[in-house]
Amino acid sequence: CQLSGLWRNEQDSLMEISAVRDNGDFQGKYLTQVTLAGGCAHTSPLKGTQQQPGEGGWPTFAFTVRWDKFSNATTAFAGQCFVDAAGKETLTTMWLLREAVESLEEDWKATR
């Protein structure tokens, strides 16, 4: 499973990952169609790392996106890449978004 390339999710957001380095590190861009404030799509930088797959395994990976210029939030993604019998590559992920809040008392509402 090759992480590098262009990926599209169910909300039509796009992620482009540059080549994965020998140590598993990668970077790229995330073009989200979903924003907290609404409006048009925005491109933001991403950085991540891939665990090198073992014998017969599919690689796990994690990356963060700093929502550049339109939101004071960061999202962390963790997932795994799979290839089906037909050769189709699929990334499955879970994500955690953190927004900035004004005080410790508001901390409860900062994470989605």
PDB file of C-alpha atoms in Angstrom:
ATOM      1  CA  CYS A   1       0.000   0.000   0.000  1.00  0.00           C
ATOM      2  CA  GLN A   2       1.484   3.328  -1.092  1.00  0.00           C
ATOM      3  CA  LEU A   3       0.460   6.399   0.900  1.00  0.00           C
ATOM      4  CA  SER A   4       1.980   8.828  -1.582  1.00  0.00           C
ATOM      5  CA  GLY A   5      -0.455  10.244  -4.084  1.00  0.00           C
ATOM      6  CA  LEU A   6      -3.891  11.840  -4.151  1.00  0.00           C
ATOM      7  CA  TRP A   7      -6.706  10.608  -1.890  1.00  0.00           C
ATOM      8  CA  ARG A   8     -10.410  11.612  -1.717  1.00  0.00           C
ATOM      9  CA  ASN A   9     -12.737  11.018   1.241  1.00  0.00           C
ATOM     10  CA  GLU A  10     -16.516  10.665   1.540  1.00  0.00           C
ATOM     11  CA  GLN A  11     -16.966  14.464   1.888  1.00  0.00           C
ATOM     12  CA  ASP A  12     -14.939  15.122  -1.306  1.00  0.00           C
ATOM     13  CA  SER A  13     -11.986  16.524   0.610  1.00  0.00           C
ATOM     14  CA  LEU A  14      -8.623  15.834  -1.040  1.00  0.00           C
ATOM     15  CA  MET A  15      -5.317  14.859   0.518  1.00  0.00           C
ATOM     16  CA  GLU A  16      -2.070  14.851  -1.401  1.00  0.00           C
ATOM     17  CA  ILE A  17       0.875  13.046   0.167  1.00  0.00           C
ATOM     18  CA  SER A  18       4.373  13.505  -1.197  1.00  0.00           C
ATOM     19  CA  ALA A  19       6.804  10.596  -1.299  1.00  0.00           C
ATOM     20  CA  VAL A  20       7.164   8.661   1.951  1.00  0.00           C
ATOM     21  CA  ARG A  21      10.792   8.799   3.114  1.00  0.00           C
ATOM     22  CA  ASP A  22      12.756   5.693   4.077  1.00  0.00           C
ATOM     23  CA  ASN A  23      12.127   6.437   7.776  1.00  0.00           C
ATOM     24  CA  GLY A  24       8.345   6.656   7.146  1.00  0.00           C
ATOM     25  CA  ASP A  25       7.995  10.449   7.379  1.00  0.00           C
ATOM     26  CA  PHE A  26       5.820  12.261   4.866  1.00  0.00           C
ATOM     27  CA  GLN A  27       4.202  15.636   4.247  1.00  0.00           C
ATOM     28  CA  GLY A  28       1.565  16.999   1.969  1.00  0.00           C
ATOM     29  CA  LYS A  29      -1.575  19.109   1.667  1.00  0.00           C
ATOM     30  CA  TYR A  30      -5.153  18.618   2.769  1.00  0.00           C
ATOM     31  CA  LEU A  31      -7.910  20.393   0.830  1.00  0.00           C
ATOM     32  CA  THR A  32     -10.982  20.229   3.030  1.00  0.00           C
ATOM     33  CA  GLN A  33     -14.515  20.719   1.792  1.00  0.00           C
ATOM     34  CA  VAL A  34     -15.757  20.698   5.418  1.00  0.00           C
ATOM     35  CA  THR A  35     -14.985  23.715   7.595  1.00  0.00           C
ATOM     36  CA  LEU A  36     -16.109  24.750  11.060  1.00  0.00           C
ATOM     37  CA  ALA A  37     -17.061  28.204   9.826  1.00  0.00           C
ATOM     38  CA  GLY A  38     -18.620  27.112   6.524  1.00  0.00           C
ATOM     39  CA  GLY A  39     -17.592  28.678   3.268  1.00  0.00           C
ATOM     40  CA  CYS A  40     -15.322  27.465   0.506  1.00  0.00           C
ATOM     41  CA  ALA A  41     -12.607  24.811   0.481  1.00  0.00           C
ATOM     42  CA  HIS A  42      -9.185  25.573   1.958  1.00  0.00           C
ATOM     43  CA  THR A  43      -5.762  23.919   1.605  1.00  0.00           C
ATOM     44  CA  SER A  44      -3.723  23.225   4.746  1.00  0.00           C
ATOM     45  CA  PRO A  45      -0.347  21.574   5.365  1.00  0.00           C
ATOM     46  CA  LEU A  46      -0.052  18.068   6.794  1.00  0.00           C
ATOM     47  CA  LYS A  47       2.844  16.127   8.317  1.00  0.00           C
ATOM     48  CA  GLY A  48       2.935  12.492   9.288  1.00  0.00           C
ATOM     49  CA  THR A  49       4.700   9.208   9.638  1.00  0.00           C
ATOM     50  CA  GLN A  50       4.031   5.668   8.485  1.00  0.00           C
ATOM     51  CA  GLN A  51       4.948   2.530  10.389  1.00  0.00           C
ATOM     52  CA  GLN A  52       6.777   0.296   7.957  1.00  0.00           C
ATOM     53  CA  PRO A  53       4.693  -2.824   7.313  1.00  0.00           C
ATOM     54  CA  GLY A  54       5.921  -6.167   8.575  1.00  0.00           C
ATOM     55  CA  GLU A  55       5.623  -9.492   6.849  1.00  0.00           C
ATOM     56  CA  GLY A  56       2.137  -9.719   5.367  1.00  0.00           C
ATOM     57  CA  GLY A  57       0.861  -6.640   7.214  1.00  0.00           C
ATOM     58  CA  TRP A  58      -0.683  -3.396   6.089  1.00  0.00           C
ATOM     59  CA  PRO A  59       0.993  -0.173   7.270  1.00  0.00           C
ATOM     60  CA  THR A  60      -0.393   2.034  10.014  1.00  0.00           C
ATOM     61  CA  PHE A  61       0.142   5.790   9.869  1.00  0.00           C
ATOM     62  CA  ALA A  62      -0.629   9.050  11.633  1.00  0.00           C
ATOM     63  CA  PHE A  63      -0.621  12.666  10.518  1.00  0.00           C
ATOM     64  CA  THR A  64      -1.654  16.105  11.697  1.00  0.00           C
ATOM     65  CA  VAL A  65      -3.265  18.919   9.753  1.00  0.00           C
ATOM     66  CA  ARG A  66      -2.841  22.520  10.860  1.00  0.00           C
ATOM     67  CA  TRP A  67      -5.913  24.255   9.449  1.00  0.00           C
ATOM     68  CA  ASP A  68      -4.011  27.120   7.919  1.00  0.00           C
ATOM     69  CA  LYS A  69      -5.413  30.650   7.656  1.00  0.00           C
ATOM     70  CA  PHE A  70      -9.099  29.860   8.274  1.00  0.00           C
ATOM     71  CA  SER A  71      -9.324  28.124  11.635  1.00  0.00           C
ATOM     72  CA  ASN A  72      -7.509  28.038  14.960  1.00  0.00           C
ATOM     73  CA  ALA A  73      -7.665  24.241  15.084  1.00  0.00           C
ATOM     74  CA  THR A  74      -5.490  21.191  14.513  1.00  0.00           C
ATOM     75  CA  THR A  75      -6.603  17.662  13.665  1.00  0.00           C
ATOM     76  CA  ALA A  76      -4.742  14.422  14.331  1.00  0.00           C
ATOM     77  CA  PHE A  77      -5.535  11.402  12.166  1.00  0.00           C
ATOM     78  CA  ALA A  78      -4.497   7.772  12.802  1.00  0.00           C
ATOM     79  CA  GLY A  79      -5.227   4.923  10.441  1.00  0.00           C
ATOM     80  CA  GLN A  80      -4.224   1.974   8.367  1.00  0.00           C
ATOM     81  CA  CYS A  81      -3.906   1.324   4.646  1.00  0.00           C
ATOM     82  CA  PHE A  82      -5.495  -1.779   3.081  1.00  0.00           C
ATOM     83  CA  VAL A  83      -5.460  -3.287  -0.410  1.00  0.00           C
ATOM     84  CA  ASP A  84      -8.392  -5.463  -1.487  1.00  0.00           C
ATOM     85  CA  ALA A  85      -8.258  -8.495  -3.811  1.00  0.00           C
ATOM     86  CA  ALA A  86      -8.791  -6.225  -6.847  1.00  0.00           C
ATOM     87  CA  GLY A  87      -5.815  -4.043  -5.893  1.00  0.00           C
ATOM     88  CA  LYS A  88      -7.849  -1.042  -4.660  1.00  0.00           C
ATOM     89  CA  GLU A  89      -6.086   0.862  -1.882  1.00  0.00           C
ATOM     90  CA  THR A  90      -8.211   2.194   0.976  1.00  0.00           C
ATOM     91  CA  LEU A  91      -7.205   4.312   3.966  1.00  0.00           C
ATOM     92  CA  THR A  92      -9.248   3.967   7.140  1.00  0.00           C
ATOM     93  CA  THR A  93      -8.777   6.664   9.772  1.00  0.00           C
ATOM     94  CA  MET A  94     -10.047   8.059  13.041  1.00  0.00           C
ATOM     95  CA  TRP A  95      -9.582  11.744  13.753  1.00  0.00           C
ATOM     96  CA  LEU A  96      -9.523  14.114  16.700  1.00  0.00           C
ATOM     97  CA  LEU A  97      -9.960  17.864  16.158  1.00  0.00           C
ATOM     98  CA  ARG A  98      -8.818  20.414  18.723  1.00  0.00           C
ATOM     99  CA  GLU A  99     -10.012  24.042  18.589  1.00  0.00           C
ATOM    100  CA  ALA A 100      -8.481  26.851  20.611  1.00  0.00           C
ATOM    101  CA  VAL A 101     -10.699  28.158  23.443  1.00  0.00           C
ATOM    102  CA  GLU A 102     -10.418  31.274  25.565  1.00  0.00           C
ATOM    103  CA  SER A 103     -10.065  29.623  28.992  1.00  0.00           C
ATOM    104  CA  LEU A 104      -9.529  26.407  30.922  1.00  0.00           C
ATOM    105  CA  GLU A 105     -13.202  26.476  31.869  1.00  0.00           C
ATOM    106  CA  GLU A 106     -14.087  26.148  28.162  1.00  0.00           C
ATOM    107  CA  ASP A 107     -11.699  23.215  27.644  1.00  0.00           C
ATOM    108  CA  TRP A 108     -14.605  20.721  27.685  1.00  0.00           C
ATOM    109  CA  LYS A 109     -15.895  22.003  24.334  1.00  0.00           C
ATOM    110  CA  ALA A 110     -12.560  22.233  22.501  1.00  0.00           C
ATOM    111  CA  THR A 111     -12.180  18.648  21.268  1.00  0.00           C
ATOM    112  CA  ARG A 112     -14.332  16.791  18.719  1.00  0.00           C
TER     113      ARG A 112
END
